[in-house]
Amino acid sequence: MARTWLSVTVELLGGRGEELWPWPGRIFAVGPSHTFMDLANAINDAFARWDRSHLSMFTLADGRVITDEETGAEMAGSIGGPIIAPIDFAVAKVARMVEPGAEFQFTYDLGDAWMHRCVVGEVKVDPLEVLGVRPYVPLPYWGWGSIPDQYGRRWAGDDGEGRAPGKPGRPHPMLLHAWPAPVQVPGLDLSELREAIAAADAACFLTTVTGCDIDDALQQVGAGIPMALEQRRQETEPVALSVINRLSRRGGAGDRVLAEDLLAGLRREPLPGRVVPVDLDMLSMVLEGDPDLSIGGYLDLRTGQVYDETATDPMMVGEDAAIEVEEEQERWLRLNRAGSRNGWQDMAAFTERQPDEALRERLERAIEGKGAFYRFRDLIHGQNLNDQWYAFSTDRQMGRAREFLADNGIRVG
């Protein structure tokens, strides 16, 4: 038989708060058809696990998690970090997810946290050569360490005569919960997000939000979830749950309202109040836009269209285009422009969150006194923080607009 099987070395680093040394290990032959569940069972067999009522979980070097379907769904709905797509270890094939030389982690019993370091050998093996058989499941063909080990090997290179290698000065990063090393989570592409929502493309929407940092754009992401639930409910439900949890934790203006609306969508319940298809971007521009350009406006409660104050003036827009708010007063909701206080608070909040102390101090000085908005924007532009600031401020403005509507008995539909 050709050398088509993976050779996977699994070392037990420790568990129940204790580090083992030397690390006991087993080397497994893993076939092309074997799933991660097959490998989990083989590892638990080899390391003498007799109580199998605990959960098992694999973590790849890029942070992806492979576990049972129920646990994966719970993790996908977590309130921190990027949105993840759970991988079912009853289906995922080991040979398709890892390559020779790859390192990954296996955890047994998420309470006692028996931690294993798994390394795929650079050279593939023939099971008939290393085992003498072609097993239906992964099977160890070499091992060491007191699990106990049938040959008494205490470490990988133990020849029965040498002394145990010295213990490293620091525990392995996995035991310190410092593995894999932190990576820069990609930012959310707001242009792609808005295009997906505008095109009602649920597949593109889910692809855009998965694996990205969405915490500064929850209002904007939430706007696309009802559409995605309608088209791809099963794939969207864990994303919706995660956004609901994140909104509840963040607790900004409009976050509670959006969380309630998304939860109603998950439960297939009608939204409370009057449902109007409002463009929150347009609404927030009228409520908080440039005071030199707008002093307020009106919301058409039938269509959801937002009009600037000038739309009521026939001299400005023409006789045929002007809206008549006095004739049907129940149709129109008056929009009074808010002051600059909310915008200043957005700048202060963005400033406070900056990790670089020197930059934070410069921004603090910039937002003091007259001309704060212009100085702040110039500094943000000079520091290439435009995209971050746009996502942050837009989300807060949309949240305030959503809360304004809810205070008037209106929900965005």
mmCIF file of C-alpha atoms in Angstrom:
data_model
loop_
_atom_site.group_PDB
_atom_site.id
_atom_site.type_symbol
_atom_site.label_atom_id
_atom_site.label_comp_id
_atom_site.label_asym_id
_atom_site.label_seq_id
_atom_site.Cartn_x
_atom_site.Cartn_y
_atom_site.Cartn_z
ATOM 1 C CA MET A 1 0.000 0.000 0.000
ATOM 2 C CA ALA A 2 1.226 3.530 -0.772
ATOM 3 C CA ARG A 3 2.214 5.887 2.017
ATOM 4 C CA THR A 4 -1.076 7.800 2.152
ATOM 5 C CA TRP A 5 -1.801 7.831 5.888
ATOM 6 C CA LEU A 6 -0.899 10.648 8.261
ATOM 7 C CA SER A 7 1.417 10.028 11.190
ATOM 8 C CA VAL A 8 0.146 12.097 14.130
ATOM 9 C CA THR A 9 2.175 12.417 17.336
ATOM 10 C CA VAL A 10 -0.009 13.174 20.360
ATOM 11 C CA GLU A 11 1.631 14.238 23.630
ATOM 12 C CA LEU A 12 -0.293 14.733 26.870
ATOM 13 C CA LEU A 13 0.841 18.080 28.338
ATOM 14 C CA GLY A 14 -1.247 17.955 31.492
ATOM 15 C CA GLY A 15 -4.636 18.396 33.031
ATOM 16 C CA ARG A 16 -6.527 19.219 36.228
ATOM 17 C CA GLY A 17 -4.183 22.150 36.783
ATOM 18 C CA GLU A 18 -0.969 20.084 36.652
ATOM 19 C CA GLU A 19 1.716 19.841 33.977
ATOM 20 C CA LEU A 20 3.178 16.446 33.156
ATOM 21 C CA TRP A 21 6.850 15.960 32.423
ATOM 22 C CA PRO A 22 8.173 14.159 30.502
ATOM 23 C CA TRP A 23 5.084 14.391 28.312
ATOM 24 C CA PRO A 24 3.721 10.883 27.619
ATOM 25 C CA GLY A 25 2.853 10.314 24.003
ATOM 26 C CA ARG A 26 1.510 8.053 21.294
ATOM 27 C CA ILE A 27 2.014 8.151 17.530
ATOM 28 C CA PHE A 28 -1.128 7.394 15.505
ATOM 29 C CA ALA A 29 -1.640 6.222 11.946
ATOM 30 C CA VAL A 30 -4.622 8.204 10.628
ATOM 31 C CA GLY A 31 -6.279 7.260 7.353
ATOM 32 C CA PRO A 32 -7.817 9.494 4.648
ATOM 33 C CA SER A 33 -11.385 8.578 5.652
ATOM 34 C CA HIS A 34 -10.974 9.051 9.406
ATOM 35 C CA THR A 35 -12.875 11.910 11.063
ATOM 36 C CA PHE A 36 -11.811 14.017 14.022
ATOM 37 C CA MET A 37 -14.317 12.069 16.119
ATOM 38 C CA ASP A 38 -12.487 8.878 15.124
ATOM 39 C CA LEU A 39 -9.201 10.473 16.215
ATOM 40 C CA ALA A 40 -10.706 11.713 19.507
ATOM 41 C CA ASN A 41 -11.915 8.217 20.339
ATOM 42 C CA ALA A 42 -8.530 6.726 19.421
ATOM 43 C CA ILE A 43 -6.680 9.234 21.631
ATOM 44 C CA ASN A 44 -9.015 8.583 24.545
ATOM 45 C CA ASP A 45 -8.489 4.842 24.078
ATOM 46 C CA ALA A 46 -4.715 5.197 23.987
ATOM 47 C CA PHE A 47 -4.631 7.445 27.060
ATOM 48 C CA ALA A 48 -6.863 5.080 29.058
ATOM 49 C CA ARG A 49 -9.976 7.218 29.367
ATOM 50 C CA TRP A 50 -12.680 5.089 30.932
ATOM 51 C CA ASP A 51 -15.270 7.799 31.642
ATOM 52 C CA ARG A 52 -16.370 9.055 28.226
ATOM 53 C CA SER A 53 -19.151 11.369 29.431
ATOM 54 C CA HIS A 54 -17.024 14.499 28.881
ATOM 55 C CA LEU A 55 -16.658 16.756 25.839
ATOM 56 C CA SER A 56 -13.750 16.661 23.404
ATOM 57 C CA MET A 57 -12.539 19.558 21.247
ATOM 58 C CA PHE A 58 -9.835 20.174 18.658
ATOM 59 C CA THR A 59 -8.335 23.631 18.021
ATOM 60 C CA LEU A 60 -6.391 24.294 14.809
ATOM 61 C CA ALA A 61 -3.488 26.729 14.545
ATOM 62 C CA ASP A 62 -5.706 29.336 12.833
ATOM 63 C CA GLY A 63 -8.141 29.279 15.766
ATOM 64 C CA ARG A 64 -10.880 27.164 14.181
ATOM 65 C CA VAL A 65 -12.622 24.791 16.567
ATOM 66 C CA ILE A 66 -13.758 21.255 15.720
ATOM 67 C CA THR A 67 -16.135 19.638 18.190
ATOM 68 C CA ASP A 68 -19.573 18.074 18.406
ATOM 69 C CA GLU A 69 -22.420 19.902 16.674
ATOM 70 C CA GLU A 70 -24.179 21.086 19.862
ATOM 71 C CA THR A 71 -21.026 22.455 21.506
ATOM 72 C CA GLY A 72 -19.998 24.127 18.244
ATOM 73 C CA ALA A 73 -23.355 25.898 17.990
ATOM 74 C CA GLU A 74 -22.974 27.206 21.550
ATOM 75 C CA MET A 75 -19.473 28.508 20.798
ATOM 76 C CA ALA A 76 -20.679 30.189 17.603
ATOM 77 C CA GLY A 77 -23.164 32.118 19.716
ATOM 78 C CA SER A 78 -20.539 33.402 22.144
ATOM 79 C CA ILE A 79 -20.303 37.104 23.015
ATOM 80 C CA GLY A 80 -16.601 37.690 22.326
ATOM 81 C CA GLY A 81 -14.141 37.426 19.466
ATOM 82 C CA PRO A 82 -14.983 36.925 15.797
ATOM 83 C CA ILE A 83 -18.001 35.078 14.506
ATOM 84 C CA ILE A 84 -17.000 31.470 13.912
ATOM 85 C CA ALA A 85 -18.544 28.744 11.779
ATOM 86 C CA PRO A 86 -18.652 25.575 13.929
ATOM 87 C CA ILE A 87 -17.053 22.448 12.428
ATOM 88 C CA ASP A 88 -18.670 19.118 13.272
ATOM 89 C CA PHE A 89 -15.992 16.570 14.190
ATOM 90 C CA ALA A 90 -18.298 13.699 13.252
ATOM 91 C CA VAL A 91 -18.024 14.842 9.624
ATOM 92 C CA ALA A 92 -14.702 16.702 9.222
ATOM 93 C CA LYS A 93 -11.892 14.490 7.895
ATOM 94 C CA VAL A 94 -8.499 14.855 9.568
ATOM 95 C CA ALA A 95 -6.561 14.522 6.317
ATOM 96 C CA ARG A 96 -8.548 17.356 4.706
ATOM 97 C CA MET A 97 -8.112 19.816 7.600
ATOM 98 C CA VAL A 98 -4.417 19.422 8.479
ATOM 99 C CA GLU A 99 -1.281 18.898 6.423
ATOM 100 C CA PRO A 100 2.114 17.336 7.159
ATOM 101 C CA GLY A 101 3.981 19.489 9.670
ATOM 102 C CA ALA A 102 0.800 21.040 11.123
ATOM 103 C CA GLU A 103 0.296 21.449 14.859
ATOM 104 C CA PHE A 104 -3.063 21.394 16.567
ATOM 105 C CA GLN A 105 -4.556 20.946 20.006
ATOM 106 C CA PHE A 106 -6.866 18.337 21.482
ATOM 107 C CA THR A 107 -8.686 18.977 24.760
ATOM 108 C CA TYR A 108 -10.535 16.248 26.626
ATOM 109 C CA ASP A 109 -12.999 17.157 29.407
ATOM 110 C CA LEU A 110 -13.435 20.933 29.180
ATOM 111 C CA GLY A 111 -13.583 21.085 32.998
ATOM 112 C CA ASP A 112 -10.384 19.210 33.893
ATOM 113 C CA ALA A 113 -8.818 20.300 30.573
ATOM 114 C CA TRP A 114 -6.601 17.364 29.677
ATOM 115 C CA MET A 115 -4.475 19.137 27.068
ATOM 116 C CA HIS A 116 -2.747 17.341 24.179
ATOM 117 C CA ARG A 117 -0.277 18.665 21.622
ATOM 118 C CA CYS A 118 -0.807 17.041 18.225
ATOM 119 C CA VAL A 119 1.802 17.256 15.459
ATOM 120 C CA VAL A 120 1.398 15.802 11.973
ATOM 121 C CA GLY A 121 4.544 14.062 10.741
ATOM 122 C CA GLU A 122 6.304 15.452 7.703
ATOM 123 C CA VAL A 123 6.320 11.979 6.097
ATOM 124 C CA LYS A 124 3.185 9.944 5.461
ATOM 125 C CA VAL A 125 3.095 6.257 6.402
ATOM 126 C CA ASP A 126 1.841 2.922 5.122
ATOM 127 C CA PRO A 127 -0.355 1.353 7.856
ATOM 128 C CA LEU A 128 0.726 -2.160 6.787
ATOM 129 C CA GLU A 129 4.354 -1.215 7.441
ATOM 130 C CA VAL A 130 3.869 0.458 10.835
ATOM 131 C CA LEU A 131 0.928 -1.592 12.151
ATOM 132 C CA GLY A 132 0.813 -4.776 10.096
ATOM 133 C CA VAL A 133 -2.898 -4.154 9.438
ATOM 134 C CA ARG A 134 -5.144 -1.590 7.801
ATOM 135 C CA PRO A 135 -7.400 -0.527 10.698
ATOM 136 C CA TYR A 136 -10.852 0.992 10.300
ATOM 137 C CA VAL A 137 -10.044 3.687 12.867
ATOM 138 C CA PRO A 138 -6.878 5.638 13.815
ATOM 139 C CA LEU A 139 -4.509 3.411 15.765
ATOM 140 C CA PRO A 140 -1.296 4.154 17.703
ATOM 141 C CA TYR A 141 1.833 2.413 16.451
ATOM 142 C CA TRP A 142 4.412 3.875 18.843
ATOM 143 C CA GLY A 143 4.358 5.417 22.276
ATOM 144 C CA TRP A 144 6.117 6.417 25.506
ATOM 145 C CA GLY A 145 5.344 7.652 28.977
ATOM 146 C CA SER A 146 3.681 6.192 32.051
ATOM 147 C CA ILE A 147 0.046 5.982 31.101
ATOM 148 C CA PRO A 148 1.353 3.297 31.687
ATOM 149 C CA ASP A 149 3.364 2.478 28.587
ATOM 150 C CA GLN A 150 3.880 -1.185 27.807
ATOM 151 C CA TYR A 151 7.554 -0.635 26.990
ATOM 152 C CA GLY A 152 8.311 1.743 29.841
ATOM 153 C CA ARG A 153 9.393 4.642 27.632
ATOM 154 C CA ARG A 154 9.317 7.947 29.516
ATOM 155 C CA TRP A 155 9.854 10.320 26.557
ATOM 156 C CA ALA A 156 10.065 10.087 22.776
ATOM 157 C CA GLY A 157 13.791 9.295 22.591
ATOM 158 C CA ASP A 158 14.050 7.193 25.764
ATOM 159 C CA ASP A 159 16.484 4.302 25.175
ATOM 160 C CA GLY A 160 16.342 3.024 28.748
ATOM 161 C CA GLU A 161 19.760 4.432 29.646
ATOM 162 C CA GLY A 162 19.745 8.212 29.188
ATOM 163 C CA ARG A 163 18.521 10.768 31.689
ATOM 164 C CA ALA A 164 15.247 12.609 31.198
ATOM 165 C CA PRO A 165 15.690 15.923 29.373
ATOM 166 C CA GLY A 166 15.507 19.044 31.486
ATOM 167 C CA LYS A 167 12.089 20.544 32.026
ATOM 168 C CA PRO A 168 11.581 23.860 30.200
ATOM 169 C CA GLY A 169 11.682 26.960 32.355
ATOM 170 C CA ARG A 170 8.107 27.880 31.389
ATOM 171 C CA PRO A 171 4.997 25.760 30.849
ATOM 172 C CA HIS A 172 3.961 25.140 27.262
ATOM 173 C CA PRO A 173 1.843 28.027 25.870
ATOM 174 C CA MET A 174 -1.148 25.683 25.632
ATOM 175 C CA LEU A 175 -1.103 25.226 29.421
ATOM 176 C CA LEU A 176 -1.002 29.001 29.825
ATOM 177 C CA HIS A 177 -3.958 29.414 27.438
ATOM 178 C CA ALA A 178 -1.594 31.397 25.237
ATOM 179 C CA TRP A 179 -1.834 29.157 22.152
ATOM 180 C CA PRO A 180 -2.401 29.709 19.324
ATOM 181 C CA ALA A 181 -0.623 33.042 19.389
ATOM 182 C CA PRO A 182 -2.941 36.051 19.029
ATOM 183 C CA VAL A 183 -3.549 37.026 15.434
ATOM 184 C CA GLN A 184 -4.929 40.229 14.021
ATOM 185 C CA VAL A 185 -8.615 39.627 13.417
ATOM 186 C CA PRO A 186 -9.525 41.137 10.037
ATOM 187 C CA GLY A 187 -11.808 44.132 10.140
ATOM 188 C CA LEU A 188 -15.292 44.055 8.694
ATOM 189 C CA ASP A 189 -15.577 45.332 5.122
ATOM 190 C CA LEU A 190 -18.520 47.715 5.492
ATOM 191 C CA SER A 191 -18.819 48.231 1.733
ATOM 192 C CA GLU A 192 -19.251 44.495 1.154
ATOM 193 C CA LEU A 193 -21.670 44.291 4.078
ATOM 194 C CA ARG A 194 -23.859 47.069 2.741
ATOM 195 C CA GLU A 195 -23.784 45.662 -0.790
ATOM 196 C CA ALA A 196 -24.836 42.226 0.481
ATOM 197 C CA ILE A 197 -27.725 43.719 2.457
ATOM 198 C CA ALA A 198 -28.837 45.960 -0.410
ATOM 199 C CA ALA A 199 -28.772 42.997 -2.809
ATOM 200 C CA ALA A 200 -30.540 40.734 -0.266
ATOM 201 C CA ASP A 201 -27.687 38.238 -0.739
ATOM 202 C CA ALA A 202 -27.705 36.104 2.424
ATOM 203 C CA ALA A 203 -24.761 33.946 1.347
ATOM 204 C CA CYS A 204 -22.556 36.995 0.748
ATOM 205 C CA PHE A 205 -23.755 38.562 4.018
ATOM 206 C CA LEU A 206 -22.773 35.493 6.059
ATOM 207 C CA THR A 207 -19.405 35.218 4.306
ATOM 208 C CA THR A 208 -18.707 38.898 4.967
ATOM 209 C CA VAL A 209 -19.354 38.762 8.732
ATOM 210 C CA THR A 210 -17.770 35.367 9.448
ATOM 211 C CA GLY A 211 -14.311 35.530 10.998
ATOM 212 C CA CYS A 212 -14.252 39.337 11.211
ATOM 213 C CA ASP A 213 -14.254 41.863 14.024
ATOM 214 C CA ILE A 214 -17.879 43.029 14.066
ATOM 215 C CA ASP A 215 -18.113 44.521 17.566
ATOM 216 C CA ASP A 216 -18.020 48.136 16.334
ATOM 217 C CA ALA A 217 -20.642 47.476 13.644
ATOM 218 C CA LEU A 218 -23.334 45.493 15.454
ATOM 219 C CA GLN A 219 -26.151 47.824 14.393
ATOM 220 C CA GLN A 220 -25.021 47.559 10.789
ATOM 221 C CA VAL A 221 -24.621 43.764 10.923
ATOM 222 C CA GLY A 222 -27.958 43.433 12.709
ATOM 223 C CA ALA A 223 -29.678 45.227 9.856
ATOM 224 C CA GLY A 224 -28.944 42.269 7.552
ATOM 225 C CA ILE A 225 -29.898 39.426 9.868
ATOM 226 C CA PRO A 226 -33.688 39.417 9.200
ATOM 227 C CA MET A 227 -32.985 39.015 5.480
ATOM 228 C CA ALA A 228 -30.448 36.242 6.123
ATOM 229 C CA LEU A 229 -32.823 34.442 8.516
ATOM 230 C CA GLU A 230 -35.495 34.433 5.837
ATOM 231 C CA GLN A 231 -33.186 32.896 3.225
ATOM 232 C CA ARG A 232 -30.776 30.746 5.247
ATOM 233 C CA ARG A 233 -32.202 30.289 8.724
ATOM 234 C CA GLN A 234 -30.059 27.349 9.868
ATOM 235 C CA GLU A 235 -26.767 29.053 8.969
ATOM 236 C CA THR A 236 -27.899 32.454 10.259
ATOM 237 C CA GLU A 237 -29.309 31.452 13.659
ATOM 238 C CA PRO A 238 -25.916 31.108 15.450
ATOM 239 C CA VAL A 239 -24.792 34.426 13.928
ATOM 240 C CA ALA A 240 -27.988 36.106 15.119
ATOM 241 C CA LEU A 241 -27.579 34.666 18.613
ATOM 242 C CA SER A 242 -23.994 35.887 18.791
ATOM 243 C CA VAL A 243 -24.998 39.402 17.696
ATOM 244 C CA ILE A 244 -27.812 39.435 20.291
ATOM 245 C CA ASN A 245 -25.359 38.474 23.030
ATOM 246 C CA ARG A 246 -22.861 41.104 21.899
ATOM 247 C CA LEU A 247 -25.545 43.806 21.774
ATOM 248 C CA SER A 248 -26.691 42.894 25.292
ATOM 249 C CA ARG A 249 -23.135 43.111 26.579
ATOM 250 C CA ARG A 250 -22.359 46.396 24.791
ATOM 251 C CA GLY A 251 -25.561 48.105 25.915
ATOM 252 C CA GLY A 252 -25.275 51.235 23.771
ATOM 253 C CA ALA A 253 -28.131 53.393 22.500
ATOM 254 C CA GLY A 254 -30.506 51.245 20.442
ATOM 255 C CA ASP A 255 -28.659 48.004 21.251
ATOM 256 C CA ARG A 256 -31.389 46.667 23.527
ATOM 257 C CA VAL A 257 -34.032 47.499 20.912
ATOM 258 C CA LEU A 258 -32.151 45.697 18.136
ATOM 259 C CA ALA A 259 -31.460 42.681 20.385
ATOM 260 C CA GLU A 260 -35.183 42.405 21.156
ATOM 261 C CA ASP A 261 -36.075 42.648 17.454
ATOM 262 C CA LEU A 262 -33.530 39.986 16.452
ATOM 263 C CA LEU A 263 -34.736 37.691 19.223
ATOM 264 C CA ALA A 264 -38.286 38.109 17.950
ATOM 265 C CA GLY A 265 -37.019 37.114 14.510
ATOM 266 C CA LEU A 266 -35.403 33.967 15.922
ATOM 267 C CA ARG A 267 -38.654 33.082 17.661
ATOM 268 C CA ARG A 268 -40.720 33.932 14.571
ATOM 269 C CA GLU A 269 -42.667 36.488 16.600
ATOM 270 C CA PRO A 270 -44.010 39.815 15.278
ATOM 271 C CA LEU A 271 -42.139 42.970 16.221
ATOM 272 C CA PRO A 272 -43.777 45.163 18.866
ATOM 273 C CA GLY A 273 -45.154 48.551 17.831
ATOM 274 C CA ARG A 274 -45.582 49.969 14.351
ATOM 275 C CA VAL A 275 -43.196 48.422 11.797
ATOM 276 C CA VAL A 276 -41.835 50.884 9.222
ATOM 277 C CA PRO A 277 -39.063 50.183 6.622
ATOM 278 C CA VAL A 278 -36.806 53.070 7.671
ATOM 279 C CA ASP A 279 -33.328 53.686 6.251
ATOM 280 C CA LEU A 280 -31.414 54.336 9.490
ATOM 281 C CA ASP A 281 -28.518 55.901 7.581
ATOM 282 C CA MET A 282 -30.788 58.587 6.132
ATOM 283 C CA LEU A 283 -32.591 59.054 9.431
ATOM 284 C CA SER A 284 -29.360 59.545 11.364
ATOM 285 C CA MET A 285 -28.136 62.074 8.786
ATOM 286 C CA VAL A 286 -31.223 64.217 9.340
ATOM 287 C CA LEU A 287 -31.095 63.807 13.118
ATOM 288 C CA GLU A 288 -27.344 64.384 13.514
ATOM 289 C CA GLY A 289 -26.062 65.695 10.172
ATOM 290 C CA ASP A 290 -24.276 68.920 9.395
ATOM 291 C CA PRO A 291 -26.304 71.771 10.993
ATOM 292 C CA ASP A 292 -25.391 73.993 8.054
ATOM 293 C CA LEU A 293 -27.178 71.587 5.715
ATOM 294 C CA SER A 294 -30.211 70.497 7.744
ATOM 295 C CA ILE A 295 -32.231 71.619 10.736
ATOM 296 C CA GLY A 296 -34.476 68.551 10.768
ATOM 297 C CA GLY A 297 -37.085 66.890 8.631
ATOM 298 C CA TYR A 298 -39.944 64.382 8.477
ATOM 299 C CA LEU A 299 -40.416 60.595 8.363
ATOM 300 C CA ASP A 300 -43.184 59.196 6.174
ATOM 301 C CA LEU A 301 -44.744 56.539 8.411
ATOM 302 C CA ARG A 302 -46.314 54.793 5.405
ATOM 303 C CA THR A 303 -43.264 54.383 3.204
ATOM 304 C CA GLY A 304 -40.352 54.875 5.625
ATOM 305 C CA GLN A 305 -38.954 57.632 3.415
ATOM 306 C CA VAL A 306 -36.945 60.334 5.224
ATOM 307 C CA TYR A 307 -37.279 63.927 4.031
ATOM 308 C CA ASP A 308 -35.189 66.953 4.854
ATOM 309 C CA GLU A 309 -36.936 70.115 6.066
ATOM 310 C CA THR A 310 -36.489 71.683 2.641
ATOM 311 C CA ALA A 311 -38.829 69.057 1.127
ATOM 312 C CA THR A 312 -41.790 71.028 2.521
ATOM 313 C CA ASP A 313 -40.797 74.221 0.697
ATOM 314 C CA PRO A 314 -42.177 74.502 -2.867
ATOM 315 C CA MET A 315 -39.689 77.278 -3.543
ATOM 316 C CA MET A 316 -36.824 74.855 -2.872
ATOM 317 C CA VAL A 317 -38.058 71.613 -4.440
ATOM 318 C CA GLY A 318 -40.912 72.696 -6.698
ATOM 319 C CA GLU A 319 -44.693 72.564 -6.365
ATOM 320 C CA ASP A 320 -45.020 68.950 -7.527
ATOM 321 C CA ALA A 321 -42.236 67.597 -5.308
ATOM 322 C CA ALA A 322 -43.062 69.388 -2.055
ATOM 323 C CA ILE A 323 -44.661 67.281 0.692
ATOM 324 C CA GLU A 324 -47.773 68.488 2.510
ATOM 325 C CA VAL A 325 -47.351 67.513 6.159
ATOM 326 C CA GLU A 326 -50.276 69.613 7.382
ATOM 327 C CA GLU A 327 -52.857 67.764 5.296
ATOM 328 C CA GLU A 328 -52.085 64.304 6.739
ATOM 329 C CA GLN A 329 -50.458 64.951 10.080
ATOM 330 C CA GLU A 330 -50.853 61.331 11.279
ATOM 331 C CA ARG A 331 -48.693 60.232 8.334
ATOM 332 C CA TRP A 332 -45.636 62.249 9.328
ATOM 333 C CA LEU A 333 -43.217 62.110 12.235
ATOM 334 C CA ARG A 334 -41.302 65.314 12.899
ATOM 335 C CA LEU A 335 -37.500 64.932 13.052
ATOM 336 C CA ASN A 336 -35.753 67.624 15.063
ATOM 337 C CA ARG A 337 -32.022 67.793 14.607
ATOM 338 C CA ALA A 338 -30.069 66.882 17.750
ATOM 339 C CA GLY A 339 -27.228 69.057 18.985
ATOM 340 C CA SER A 340 -23.533 68.281 18.748
ATOM 341 C CA ARG A 341 -23.271 66.673 22.187
ATOM 342 C CA ASN A 342 -23.749 63.111 20.914
ATOM 343 C CA GLY A 343 -21.103 63.607 18.241
ATOM 344 C CA TRP A 344 -18.632 64.947 20.791
ATOM 345 C CA GLN A 345 -19.310 61.995 23.096
ATOM 346 C CA ASP A 346 -18.599 59.648 20.173
ATOM 347 C CA MET A 347 -15.204 61.303 19.691
ATOM 348 C CA ALA A 348 -14.467 61.058 23.419
ATOM 349 C CA ALA A 349 -15.416 57.371 23.518
ATOM 350 C CA PHE A 350 -13.283 56.608 20.447
ATOM 351 C CA THR A 351 -10.382 58.488 22.015
ATOM 352 C CA GLU A 352 -10.629 56.613 25.313
ATOM 353 C CA ARG A 353 -10.379 53.224 23.646
ATOM 354 C CA GLN A 354 -7.099 53.927 21.823
ATOM 355 C CA PRO A 355 -4.331 51.621 23.151
ATOM 356 C CA ASP A 356 -1.479 53.969 22.220
ATOM 357 C CA GLU A 357 -1.080 56.398 25.110
ATOM 358 C CA ALA A 358 0.601 59.120 23.056
ATOM 359 C CA LEU A 359 -2.134 59.034 20.405
ATOM 360 C CA ARG A 360 -4.809 59.007 23.064
ATOM 361 C CA GLU A 361 -3.364 62.151 24.650
ATOM 362 C CA ARG A 362 -3.212 63.895 21.261
ATOM 363 C CA LEU A 363 -6.854 63.064 20.597
ATOM 364 C CA GLU A 364 -7.845 64.266 24.064
ATOM 365 C CA ARG A 365 -6.244 67.621 23.358
ATOM 366 C CA ALA A 366 -7.830 67.772 19.895
ATOM 367 C CA ILE A 367 -11.401 67.497 21.200
ATOM 368 C CA GLU A 368 -11.026 70.301 23.723
ATOM 369 C CA GLY A 369 -12.626 73.669 22.957
ATOM 370 C CA LYS A 370 -13.828 75.317 19.774
ATOM 371 C CA GLY A 371 -12.966 73.552 16.511
ATOM 372 C CA ALA A 372 -12.825 70.120 18.195
ATOM 373 C CA PHE A 373 -14.589 68.302 15.344
ATOM 374 C CA TYR A 374 -12.239 69.623 12.658
ATOM 375 C CA ARG A 375 -9.077 68.953 14.693
ATOM 376 C CA PHE A 376 -10.276 65.448 15.581
ATOM 377 C CA ARG A 377 -11.034 64.533 11.979
ATOM 378 C CA ASP A 378 -7.698 65.879 10.747
ATOM 379 C CA LEU A 379 -5.854 63.809 13.342
ATOM 380 C CA ILE A 380 -7.897 60.681 12.598
ATOM 381 C CA HIS A 381 -7.104 61.091 8.898
ATOM 382 C CA GLY A 382 -3.400 61.561 9.611
ATOM 383 C CA GLN A 383 -3.309 58.380 11.698
ATOM 384 C CA ASN A 384 -5.161 56.275 9.080
ATOM 385 C CA LEU A 385 -8.008 55.638 11.500
ATOM 386 C CA ASN A 386 -10.764 56.771 9.117
ATOM 387 C CA ASP A 387 -12.272 53.309 8.597
ATOM 388 C CA GLN A 388 -12.290 52.507 12.310
ATOM 389 C CA TRP A 389 -13.833 55.863 13.180
ATOM 390 C CA TYR A 390 -16.443 55.587 10.419
ATOM 391 C CA ALA A 391 -17.581 52.124 11.582
ATOM 392 C CA PHE A 392 -17.614 53.212 15.230
ATOM 393 C CA SER A 393 -19.449 56.526 14.785
ATOM 394 C CA THR A 394 -21.898 55.259 12.166
ATOM 395 C CA ASP A 395 -22.932 52.397 14.413
ATOM 396 C CA ARG A 396 -23.574 54.702 17.359
ATOM 397 C CA GLN A 397 -25.589 57.097 15.185
ATOM 398 C CA MET A 398 -27.697 54.239 13.807
ATOM 399 C CA GLY A 399 -28.265 52.983 17.344
ATOM 400 C CA ARG A 400 -29.508 56.394 18.471
ATOM 401 C CA ALA A 401 -31.768 56.609 15.428
ATOM 402 C CA ARG A 402 -33.192 53.169 16.210
ATOM 403 C CA GLU A 403 -33.820 54.180 19.824
ATOM 404 C CA PHE A 404 -35.487 57.424 18.690
ATOM 405 C CA LEU A 405 -37.924 55.390 16.599
ATOM 406 C CA ALA A 406 -38.606 52.934 19.430
ATOM 407 C CA ASP A 407 -39.363 55.843 21.768
ATOM 408 C CA ASN A 408 -42.029 56.857 19.233
ATOM 409 C CA GLY A 409 -43.481 53.348 19.053
ATOM 410 C CA ILE A 410 -41.783 52.456 15.753
ATOM 411 C CA ARG A 411 -39.653 49.416 14.907
ATOM 412 C CA VAL A 412 -37.485 49.092 11.812
ATOM 413 C CA GLY A 413 -38.881 46.496 9.439
#
